[in-house]
Coordinates of C-alpha atoms in Angstrom, one line a residue:
Chain A
M1 CA 14.1 21.8 7.2
E2 CA 13.0 18.2 7.9
K3 CA 12.6 17.0 11.4
F4 CA 12.4 13.6 13.1
V5 CA 9.2 13.5 15.2
L6 CA 7.1 10.9 17.0
A7 CA 3.7 11.6 15.6
K8 CA 0.6 10.5 17.5
V9 CA -2.0 8.6 15.6
Y10 CA -5.4 10.4 15.8
V11 CA -7.4 8.3 13.4
N12 CA -6.4 5.4 11.0
Q13 CA -9.7 5.2 9.1
A14 CA -10.5 2.3 6.9
I15 CA -12.0 3.6 3.7
D16 CA -12.3 0.1 2.1
Y17 CA -10.5 -3.2 2.6
E18 CA -7.2 -1.8 1.3
H19 CA -7.3 2.0 1.6
R20 CA -6.7 3.9 4.8
F21 CA -6.6 7.6 5.7
L22 CA -4.2 8.2 8.6
T23 CA -4.4 11.4 10.6
L24 CA -1.2 12.1 12.6
H25 CA -0.7 14.8 15.2
C26 CA 2.7 16.4 14.5
P27 CA 3.1 20.0 15.7
G28 CA 6.3 21.6 14.7
L29 CA 6.4 19.9 11.3
L30 CA 3.8 22.0 9.6
D31 CA 5.5 25.4 9.4
D32 CA 7.7 24.4 6.5
F33 CA 5.2 22.2 4.6
H34 CA 4.5 22.8 1.0
P35 CA 2.0 20.7 -1.0
G36 CA 3.7 17.9 -2.9
Q37 CA 6.1 17.2 -0.1
F38 CA 6.2 13.8 1.7
V39 CA 7.0 12.2 5.0
S40 CA 9.0 9.1 5.6
I41 CA 7.6 6.7 8.2
R42 CA 9.5 3.9 10.0
C43 CA 7.1 1.0 9.6
N44 CA 8.2 -1.2 12.4
N45 CA 8.4 -1.2 16.2
G46 CA 12.0 0.1 16.3
G47 CA 13.4 -3.1 14.7
F48 CA 14.8 -3.7 11.3
D49 CA 12.1 -5.6 9.4
P50 CA 10.8 -4.0 7.2
L51 CA 14.1 -2.2 7.1
L52 CA 13.7 1.1 5.3
R53 CA 11.2 4.0 6.0
R54 CA 8.3 4.3 3.6
P55 CA 7.5 7.5 1.8
F56 CA 4.0 8.9 1.9
S57 CA 2.6 12.1 0.3
I58 CA 0.9 14.5 2.6
A59 CA -2.7 14.7 1.5
Y60 CA -4.0 17.1 4.0
V61 CA -2.8 19.6 6.6
D62 CA -4.9 21.0 9.5
Y63 CA -3.1 23.9 10.9
N64 CA -5.6 24.3 13.8
E65 CA -5.5 20.7 15.0
K66 CA -1.8 20.5 13.9
T67 CA -2.4 17.3 12.1
I68 CA -1.4 15.8 8.7
G69 CA -3.5 13.3 6.7
I70 CA -2.0 10.5 4.7
L71 CA -3.9 8.4 2.1
Y72 CA -2.4 5.0 1.6
R73 CA -3.1 1.6 0.2
I74 CA -2.0 -1.6 1.9
I75 CA 0.4 -3.1 -0.6
G76 CA 3.2 -4.6 1.4
R77 CA 4.7 -5.3 4.9
G78 CA 5.3 -1.6 5.6
T79 CA 1.8 -0.4 4.9
L80 CA 0.3 -3.5 6.5
W81 CA 2.2 -2.6 9.7
L82 CA 0.9 1.0 9.4
S83 CA -2.7 -0.2 8.9
K84 CA -2.5 -1.7 12.4
R85 CA -1.6 1.5 14.3
Y86 CA -4.4 2.6 16.6
P87 CA -5.3 6.0 18.0
G88 CA -2.9 7.0 20.8
E89 CA 0.1 5.1 19.3
Y90 CA 3.1 6.9 18.0
V91 CA 4.9 6.5 14.7
D92 CA 8.5 7.6 13.9
L93 CA 8.3 10.1 11.1
L94 CA 10.8 12.2 9.2
G95 CA 9.6 15.2 7.2
P96 CA 8.5 17.2 5.4
L97 CA 10.8 16.1 2.6
G98 CA 11.3 16.9 -1.1
K99 CA 10.2 19.8 -3.3
G100 CA 6.6 20.5 -3.8
F101 CA 4.3 21.9 -6.5
Q102 CA 4.5 25.5 -7.7
L103 CA 1.2 27.3 -8.4
P104 CA 1.2 29.2 -11.7
S105 CA 2.4 32.7 -11.4
S106 CA 0.6 34.0 -14.6
G107 CA -2.4 33.3 -16.7
V108 CA -5.9 32.5 -15.5
H109 CA -6.3 31.6 -11.8
N110 CA -7.5 28.1 -12.8
I111 CA -5.6 24.8 -12.4
A112 CA -6.5 21.1 -13.2
V113 CA -5.4 18.2 -11.0
V114 CA -5.3 14.7 -12.6
G115 CA -4.7 11.6 -10.5
R116 CA -5.3 7.9 -10.0
G117 CA -5.7 5.9 -6.8
T118 CA -3.6 7.1 -3.9
G119 CA -1.6 9.2 -6.3
I120 CA -4.3 11.9 -5.7
A121 CA -3.0 12.4 -2.2
S122 CA -0.5 15.2 -2.9
L123 CA -3.1 16.8 -5.3
L124 CA -5.5 17.1 -2.5
A125 CA -3.1 19.2 -0.4
L126 CA -2.3 21.3 -3.5
S127 CA -6.0 21.9 -4.2
K128 CA -6.5 23.1 -0.6
L129 CA -3.7 25.6 -1.0
A130 CA -4.9 26.7 -4.4
I131 CA -8.4 27.6 -3.2
T132 CA -7.1 29.6 -0.3
K133 CA -5.1 31.6 -2.8
G134 CA -8.1 32.2 -5.0
Y135 CA -7.5 29.6 -7.7
K136 CA -10.3 27.6 -9.2
C137 CA -9.4 23.9 -9.2
Y138 CA -10.8 21.2 -11.6
A139 CA -10.2 17.6 -10.5
Y140 CA -10.1 14.5 -12.8
F141 CA -9.6 11.5 -10.6
S142 CA -9.9 7.8 -11.3
F143 CA -10.1 4.9 -8.9
S144 CA -10.3 1.2 -9.1
S145 CA -12.3 1.3 -5.9
K146 CA -15.8 2.8 -6.1
V147 CA -15.8 3.2 -2.3
L148 CA -12.6 5.2 -2.3
G149 CA -14.0 7.4 -5.1
E150 CA -17.1 8.1 -3.1
W151 CA -15.1 8.8 0.1
I152 CA -12.9 11.3 -1.7
L153 CA -15.9 13.0 -3.1
N154 CA -17.7 13.2 0.2
N155 CA -14.7 14.6 2.1
F156 CA -12.9 16.8 -0.4
K157 CA -15.4 18.1 -3.0
M158 CA -15.3 21.5 -1.3
F159 CA -11.8 22.1 -2.7
F160 CA -13.0 21.8 -6.3
E161 CA -14.9 23.9 -8.8
K162 CA -15.7 20.6 -10.6
V163 CA -14.8 17.0 -9.8
I164 CA -14.9 14.2 -12.3
I165 CA -14.4 10.7 -10.8
S166 CA -14.2 7.6 -12.9
T167 CA -14.1 4.1 -11.5
D168 CA -14.2 2.5 -15.0
D169 CA -10.7 1.2 -15.9
R170 CA -11.5 1.6 -19.6
I171 CA -11.7 5.3 -19.3
I172 CA -8.4 7.3 -19.2
I173 CA -9.3 10.3 -17.1
S174 CA -6.8 12.6 -18.8
D175 CA -9.0 12.1 -22.0
I176 CA -11.9 13.7 -20.3
L177 CA -9.6 16.7 -19.4
A178 CA -8.5 16.9 -23.0
N179 CA -12.1 16.9 -24.1
D180 CA -13.0 19.7 -21.7
L181 CA -10.1 21.8 -22.9
R182 CA -10.9 21.1 -26.6
N183 CA -14.5 22.2 -26.1
Q184 CA -13.4 25.1 -24.0
Y185 CA -15.6 24.0 -21.1
I186 CA -12.7 25.0 -18.9
Q187 CA -9.5 27.1 -19.1
V188 CA -6.5 26.3 -17.0
S189 CA -3.0 27.8 -16.7
K190 CA -1.4 24.7 -15.2
I191 CA -2.0 20.9 -14.8
Y192 CA -0.8 18.7 -12.0
V193 CA -0.7 14.9 -12.3
C194 CA 0.2 11.9 -10.2
G195 CA -0.7 8.3 -11.0
S196 CA -0.2 5.7 -13.8
K197 CA 2.2 6.0 -16.7
R198 CA -0.6 6.3 -19.2
L199 CA -2.2 9.1 -17.2
I200 CA 1.1 11.1 -17.1
L201 CA 1.7 10.5 -20.8
G202 CA -1.9 11.6 -21.5
V203 CA -1.3 14.9 -19.6
R204 CA 2.0 15.4 -21.4
N205 CA 0.2 15.2 -24.7
I206 CA -2.4 17.7 -23.5
C207 CA 0.4 20.1 -22.5
S208 CA 2.2 20.0 -25.8
K209 CA -1.2 20.4 -27.7
Y210 CA -2.5 23.3 -25.7
H211 CA 0.8 24.8 -24.5
I212 CA -0.1 24.4 -20.8
P213 CA 2.7 23.7 -18.3
A214 CA 2.3 20.7 -16.1
E215 CA 4.0 19.2 -13.0
V216 CA 4.1 15.5 -12.2
S217 CA 4.7 13.9 -8.8
I218 CA 6.7 10.8 -9.3
E219 CA 6.1 7.7 -7.2
T220 CA 9.2 5.5 -6.8
F221 CA 11.1 3.3 -4.3
M222 CA 13.1 5.4 -1.9
G223 CA 16.0 4.7 0.4
C224 CA 16.9 7.5 2.8
G225 CA 14.5 10.2 1.6
V226 CA 17.1 12.9 2.1
G227 CA 19.6 12.5 -0.8
L228 CA 22.3 10.3 0.9
C229 CA 21.9 7.0 -0.8
K230 CA 21.1 7.9 -4.5
G231 CA 18.7 5.1 -4.6
C232 CA 15.6 6.9 -6.0
A233 CA 17.0 7.8 -9.4
V234 CA 14.5 9.2 -11.9
R235 CA 15.7 9.2 -15.5
L236 CA 15.4 12.6 -17.2
R237 CA 14.8 13.1 -20.9
S238 CA 18.1 14.8 -21.1
G239 CA 19.7 11.4 -20.4
T240 CA 20.9 12.2 -16.8
Y241 CA 19.4 11.2 -13.5
A242 CA 17.7 13.2 -10.8
Y243 CA 16.7 12.0 -7.4
A244 CA 13.0 11.8 -6.4
C245 CA 13.7 12.6 -2.8
I246 CA 15.6 15.9 -3.1
D247 CA 15.1 17.0 -6.7
G248 CA 11.5 15.9 -6.6
P249 CA 9.2 14.2 -6.1
V250 CA 7.6 17.0 -8.2
F251 CA 9.1 17.5 -11.7
D252 CA 8.1 19.4 -14.8
V253 CA 6.2 16.8 -16.9
E254 CA 8.4 17.5 -19.9
E255 CA 11.6 16.9 -17.9
V256 CA 11.2 13.3 -16.9
E257 CA 11.3 10.1 -18.9
I258 CA 8.0 8.2 -18.2
Chain B
M1 CA 30.1 15.0 27.3
T2 CA 29.2 11.4 27.5
S3 CA 32.8 10.3 27.2
N4 CA 33.7 11.7 30.6
Y5 CA 33.6 8.3 32.0
V6 CA 34.8 6.2 29.1
K7 CA 37.5 6.7 26.6
L8 CA 36.2 6.3 23.1
G9 CA 39.1 7.7 21.0
V10 CA 41.0 5.5 18.5
E11 CA 43.8 6.3 16.2
I12 CA 44.6 4.8 12.8
A13 CA 47.7 5.7 10.8
G14 CA 48.0 9.0 12.8
V15 CA 44.3 10.0 12.1
K16 CA 42.5 10.5 15.4
F17 CA 38.8 9.6 15.7
K18 CA 37.0 10.7 18.9
A19 CA 34.9 7.5 18.8
P20 CA 35.2 4.2 16.9
L21 CA 32.4 5.0 14.5
L22 CA 32.3 6.4 11.0
P23 CA 29.6 6.5 8.3
A24 CA 30.2 3.9 5.6
S25 CA 30.9 5.3 2.1
G26 CA 27.9 5.6 -0.1
T27 CA 25.4 5.9 2.8
F28 CA 26.2 9.5 3.8
G29 CA 26.6 11.3 0.4
V30 CA 29.0 14.2 0.9
G31 CA 27.5 15.1 4.2
I32 CA 26.1 18.4 2.9
E33 CA 22.8 16.6 2.2
V34 CA 22.2 16.6 6.0
K35 CA 22.3 20.5 6.0
D36 CA 23.3 20.6 9.7
V37 CA 27.0 21.5 10.2
Q38 CA 26.7 21.4 14.0
F39 CA 25.5 17.8 13.8
L40 CA 28.2 16.8 11.3
N41 CA 30.8 18.1 13.6
Q42 CA 29.6 15.8 16.3
L43 CA 30.4 12.8 14.2
P44 CA 33.8 11.1 14.8
G45 CA 34.5 11.5 11.1
L46 CA 33.1 11.4 7.6
V47 CA 33.6 9.0 4.7
I48 CA 32.5 10.5 1.4
K49 CA 30.7 8.5 -1.2
T50 CA 33.2 7.0 -3.7
L51 CA 34.5 9.6 -6.0
F52 CA 35.7 8.9 -9.6
L53 CA 38.0 11.0 -11.7
N54 CA 35.4 11.5 -14.4
P55 CA 31.6 11.9 -14.0
R56 CA 29.5 8.7 -14.0
P57 CA 25.7 8.5 -14.1
G58 CA 25.3 5.4 -12.0
N59 CA 23.0 2.5 -12.8
P60 CA 19.4 2.8 -14.2
P61 CA 16.5 2.4 -11.7
P62 CA 15.5 0.4 -9.8
R63 CA 18.6 0.7 -7.7
L64 CA 17.2 -0.6 -4.4
Y65 CA 15.5 -3.8 -3.3
E66 CA 14.6 -4.5 0.3
T67 CA 15.1 -8.0 1.7
P68 CA 14.4 -9.3 5.2
C69 CA 16.5 -7.2 7.5
G70 CA 18.6 -6.2 4.5
L71 CA 19.0 -4.0 1.5
L72 CA 20.2 -4.9 -2.0
N73 CA 21.6 -1.9 -3.9
S74 CA 22.6 -1.5 -7.5
V75 CA 23.3 2.2 -7.3
G76 CA 26.5 1.9 -9.4
I77 CA 28.4 4.8 -7.9
P78 CA 27.1 7.9 -9.6
S79 CA 29.8 10.5 -9.3
E80 CA 30.1 14.1 -10.3
G81 CA 33.8 13.6 -11.1
Y82 CA 36.8 15.2 -9.3
D83 CA 36.6 18.7 -10.8
V84 CA 32.9 19.3 -10.0
F85 CA 33.3 17.7 -6.6
I86 CA 36.0 20.0 -5.6
E87 CA 34.3 23.1 -7.0
K88 CA 31.0 22.3 -5.2
Y89 CA 32.2 20.8 -1.9
E90 CA 35.7 22.0 -1.0
A91 CA 34.6 25.0 1.0
F92 CA 32.0 23.0 2.8
L93 CA 34.3 20.1 3.6
S94 CA 37.1 22.5 4.7
S95 CA 34.7 24.1 7.1
L96 CA 34.2 20.9 9.1
N97 CA 36.3 20.1 12.2
I98 CA 36.3 16.3 11.8
P99 CA 38.6 13.8 9.9
I100 CA 37.4 13.4 6.4
I101 CA 38.1 10.3 4.4
I102 CA 37.6 10.4 0.7
S103 CA 36.6 7.1 -0.9
I104 CA 38.0 6.8 -4.4
G105 CA 37.2 4.4 -7.2
G106 CA 38.4 3.7 -10.7
E107 CA 38.3 1.2 -13.5
T108 CA 42.0 1.2 -14.2
V109 CA 45.1 1.6 -12.1
E110 CA 45.9 4.8 -13.9
D111 CA 42.5 6.2 -13.0
F112 CA 43.0 5.4 -9.3
V113 CA 46.5 6.9 -9.1
N114 CA 45.6 10.1 -11.0
L115 CA 42.6 10.7 -8.7
A116 CA 44.5 9.8 -5.5
C117 CA 47.3 12.2 -6.4
L118 CA 44.7 15.0 -7.0
V119 CA 42.7 14.2 -3.8
Q120 CA 45.6 14.0 -1.4
Q121 CA 46.6 17.6 -2.1
H122 CA 43.6 18.9 -0.3
K123 CA 44.1 19.9 3.3
F124 CA 40.7 18.7 4.4
V125 CA 41.5 15.1 3.4
S126 CA 42.8 13.0 6.3
A127 CA 42.9 9.7 4.5
L128 CA 41.9 7.9 1.3
E129 CA 39.7 4.9 1.2
I130 CA 40.4 2.8 -1.8
N131 CA 37.2 1.1 -3.1
V132 CA 38.3 -2.0 -4.9
S133 CA 35.2 -3.9 -4.0
C134 CA 32.1 -2.3 -5.5
P135 CA 30.0 -5.1 -7.1
N136 CA 27.9 -2.6 -9.1
I137 CA 30.3 -1.5 -11.8
R138 CA 30.9 -4.3 -14.3
R139 CA 28.2 -6.9 -13.8
G140 CA 29.6 -7.9 -10.4
K141 CA 33.3 -7.9 -11.4
R142 CA 35.3 -6.2 -8.7
F143 CA 38.8 -4.7 -8.8
D144 CA 40.0 -7.0 -6.0
D145 CA 38.8 -10.2 -7.8
S146 CA 42.3 -10.5 -9.2
I147 CA 45.2 -10.5 -6.7
A148 CA 47.6 -9.4 -9.5
D149 CA 45.4 -6.3 -10.2
L150 CA 45.2 -5.5 -6.5
R151 CA 49.0 -5.8 -6.1
E152 CA 49.7 -3.6 -9.1
L153 CA 47.2 -1.0 -7.9
L154 CA 48.5 -0.8 -4.3
A155 CA 52.1 -0.6 -5.5
A156 CA 51.3 2.3 -7.7
L157 CA 49.2 4.1 -5.1
R158 CA 51.8 3.7 -2.3
A159 CA 54.5 5.0 -4.6
N160 CA 52.5 8.2 -5.2
V161 CA 50.3 8.8 -2.2
H162 CA 51.6 10.0 1.2
K163 CA 48.3 10.2 3.0
P164 CA 47.0 7.1 4.8
L165 CA 45.4 4.5 2.5
F166 CA 42.5 2.4 3.9
V167 CA 41.7 -0.4 1.5
K168 CA 38.0 -1.5 1.3
L169 CA 37.8 -5.2 0.3
S170 CA 35.1 -7.4 -1.0
P171 CA 33.7 -10.0 1.3
R172 CA 34.9 -13.5 0.2
T173 CA 36.4 -16.6 1.6
E174 CA 39.9 -15.7 0.2
I175 CA 40.0 -12.3 1.8
I176 CA 43.1 -13.2 3.8
D177 CA 45.1 -13.2 0.6
R178 CA 44.0 -9.7 -0.2
V179 CA 44.7 -8.5 3.3
S180 CA 48.3 -9.8 3.0
V181 CA 48.7 -7.9 -0.3
V182 CA 47.5 -4.7 1.4
A183 CA 50.0 -5.2 4.2
E184 CA 52.8 -6.1 1.9
Y185 CA 52.3 -3.0 -0.3
G186 CA 52.0 -0.5 2.5
G187 CA 48.3 0.0 3.0
D188 CA 47.5 1.6 6.4
A189 CA 44.3 -0.3 7.2
V190 CA 41.7 -2.7 5.7
V191 CA 38.0 -2.0 5.6
I192 CA 36.2 -5.4 6.1
A193 CA 34.1 -5.4 4.1
N194 CA 32.0 -4.0 1.2
T195 CA 28.5 -5.3 0.6
W196 CA 27.9 -9.1 -0.2
T197 CA 27.0 -9.8 -3.8
G198 CA 23.4 -10.8 -4.1
M199 CA 20.5 -10.6 -6.5
A200 CA 16.7 -10.7 -6.7
I201 CA 14.4 -11.8 -9.5
D202 CA 11.2 -10.1 -10.5
V203 CA 9.1 -13.2 -11.1
Y204 CA 6.3 -11.3 -12.9
R205 CA 8.8 -10.0 -15.5
K206 CA 10.9 -13.2 -15.4
R207 CA 14.0 -11.1 -15.2
P208 CA 16.5 -9.9 -12.5
V209 CA 15.3 -6.9 -10.6
F210 CA 18.5 -4.9 -11.4
A211 CA 19.7 -4.1 -14.9
N212 CA 23.2 -5.0 -13.7
I213 CA 21.8 -8.4 -12.5
Y214 CA 23.8 -8.3 -9.2
G215 CA 23.5 -5.9 -6.3
G216 CA 25.3 -5.5 -3.0
L217 CA 23.5 -6.8 0.2
S218 CA 23.9 -4.7 3.3
G219 CA 22.0 -4.2 6.6
P220 CA 21.6 -6.3 9.8
A221 CA 21.1 -9.4 7.7
I222 CA 24.9 -9.6 6.8
K223 CA 26.3 -8.8 10.3
P224 CA 27.2 -12.4 11.3
L225 CA 28.8 -13.0 7.9
T226 CA 31.1 -9.9 8.0
L227 CA 31.8 -10.4 11.7
A228 CA 33.2 -13.9 10.9
L229 CA 35.4 -12.3 8.2
V230 CA 36.7 -9.7 10.7
W231 CA 37.5 -12.5 13.1
Q232 CA 39.4 -14.4 10.4
V233 CA 41.3 -11.3 9.2
A234 CA 42.2 -10.3 12.8
E235 CA 43.8 -13.7 13.2
T236 CA 46.3 -13.2 10.5
T237 CA 47.1 -9.4 10.2
K238 CA 48.5 -6.6 12.4
L239 CA 46.9 -4.0 10.1
P240 CA 44.1 -2.0 11.8
I241 CA 40.7 -3.3 10.8
I242 CA 37.8 -1.0 10.0
A243 CA 34.7 -3.2 10.2
S244 CA 31.6 -2.5 8.1
G245 CA 28.6 -4.8 7.9
G246 CA 25.2 -4.5 9.4
I247 CA 26.0 -2.3 12.4
T248 CA 22.8 -0.8 13.9
R249 CA 23.4 -0.8 17.6
G250 CA 26.0 -0.2 20.3
I251 CA 26.3 -3.9 21.0
D252 CA 27.2 -4.6 17.3
V253 CA 30.1 -2.3 17.7
L254 CA 31.3 -4.2 20.8
E255 CA 31.1 -7.4 18.9
Y256 CA 33.2 -6.1 16.0
L257 CA 35.7 -4.6 18.4
M258 CA 36.0 -7.8 20.4
A259 CA 36.5 -9.7 17.2
G260 CA 39.5 -7.5 16.4
A261 CA 38.3 -4.4 14.6
S262 CA 39.6 -1.0 15.7
I263 CA 36.8 1.1 14.3
C264 CA 33.4 0.5 12.8
Q265 CA 31.5 2.0 9.9
V266 CA 27.7 2.4 10.0
G267 CA 26.1 2.1 6.6
T268 CA 22.5 1.1 6.0
A269 CA 21.4 2.4 9.4
N270 CA 22.1 5.9 8.2
L271 CA 19.4 5.5 5.6
I272 CA 16.8 4.8 8.3
N273 CA 18.0 7.6 10.4
Y274 CA 20.9 9.8 9.5
T275 CA 21.6 10.5 13.2
S276 CA 22.1 6.7 13.8
I277 CA 25.8 7.1 14.5
L278 CA 25.3 9.4 17.5
K279 CA 22.6 7.0 18.9
I280 CA 24.9 4.0 18.4
E281 CA 27.7 5.9 20.1
Q282 CA 25.5 6.6 23.1
E283 CA 24.5 3.0 23.3
L284 CA 28.2 2.0 23.2
V285 CA 29.0 4.4 26.1
N286 CA 26.1 3.0 28.1
L287 CA 27.3 -0.6 27.5
M288 CA 30.8 0.3 28.4
R289 CA 29.7 1.9 31.6
D290 CA 27.6 -1.2 32.5
M291 CA 30.5 -3.5 31.7
K292 CA 33.1 -1.3 33.4
I293 CA 35.2 -0.9 30.3
K294 CA 37.1 2.4 30.7
D295 CA 38.8 2.5 27.3
V296 CA 37.6 1.3 24.0
V297 CA 41.1 0.2 23.0
E298 CA 41.1 -2.3 25.9
I299 CA 38.4 -4.4 24.2
I300 CA 39.8 -4.5 20.7
G301 CA 40.3 -8.3 20.1
A302 CA 39.1 -9.1 23.6
A303 CA 37.1 -12.1 22.5
R304 CA 40.2 -13.6 21.0
R305 CA 42.3 -13.6 24.1
E306 CA 42.6 -16.9 25.9

């Protein structure tokens, strides 16, 4: 179950001018964590501006140090506030929230993760779990920032059997995965995606062509993060709505309308 | 218990609340989302998200837009409908030991009355909140926009409903006229007020942010506006006033009570922290101790006295 905690800032590392990797000490929050889940951080000093908490995927969990890592981009007032937190300060955090990814229960012990920008955060946590369970993990990441791409490669390449990183906006990274599957360079039993619309649609096409299941982590505005406000509606292909905070943020890629 | 030193209890239409605080409808779901029955039983009461007779999907996303110290919403009251609601939540709601108020909505008088008749049969229901003020249903048109519609609705409800009726009105300059209608047709209390109509424009798309154009503004940004309405309403009515608008701290509750409200509803603050009500209650107790106020009832309308 989720908990309210005051999490101590260990490091708030600047990767480039707009990307940060925040490490928070939050013992007591890690026992229930599953990759794909998120935390909700109050991005003010106890006031009401910005008003709502901001959701962040958990990118990394260190059970020895009892820390979590959050990869974020400074895009608004909330993330700007967060970027100015220094080691030793505390942030008001609620989590872990939502439903996470499910590793494949049958087929080859290989998975592919496909992501763009900070959307790769939850895929990093999933990849770490996957390798500890004996899965091979193939990563297809794209970034607009070369510096971020290099930083991810330097810090997380140990999770992956193979990593392809593109910083060229003309390349759709899911096309490279499609090519690898077509040529049978790799075999996977499940694909996980988080990022742009075209990336998610690319993965959906791969899934129907090769009959591989896939899960997508949806990024959307959120209100409460716990299902009270019904603000984070995600339209399903069935015509109904689900809520990213409690029904997701992870959904079957065939289920959601992109 | 914190209330050893100060009396916090208030009573409206025979329903006893152990403190003058409730969650506002639509900001606390059904309560089950919180998953902690022990915590829920510490609340002075529960106001359930507006229920409709038949299922409704709610509005398409985006449904939320943050403003300085405020929140615009165009949620559009998704509802599972009465049958599913009772099947899924009756056992849970019956297990709670606090007053439960069901907020109900409808697009016609008949919808409202049929639903109210069904809802009032359930033992766990202490009172009904009649939501005639949601701006998110028909492009900003609300049921209480027409006094004639409101009169017809309340007459029909009072003729058929024996449980207390709290009527949640829209904020507007002519609110006094609506309050008079509620008093005349036997409403037991007025809820002042629902969200303020607002909107936002996505300048890059050159379109309103919400598909429904308008949304309802809530949060600390609206507190002075709703407080002024409560003040005006308290001047003209003897009906108990349930205040709702931007309450985030104990001092906000004192302001509303001193303006003439009997009880306060906390809304947007629940979205930041769903335990807000207990924190606000503790702040209220601390303030009352500091100010040597022994009973919350003493301060209702205190700022109005000469």
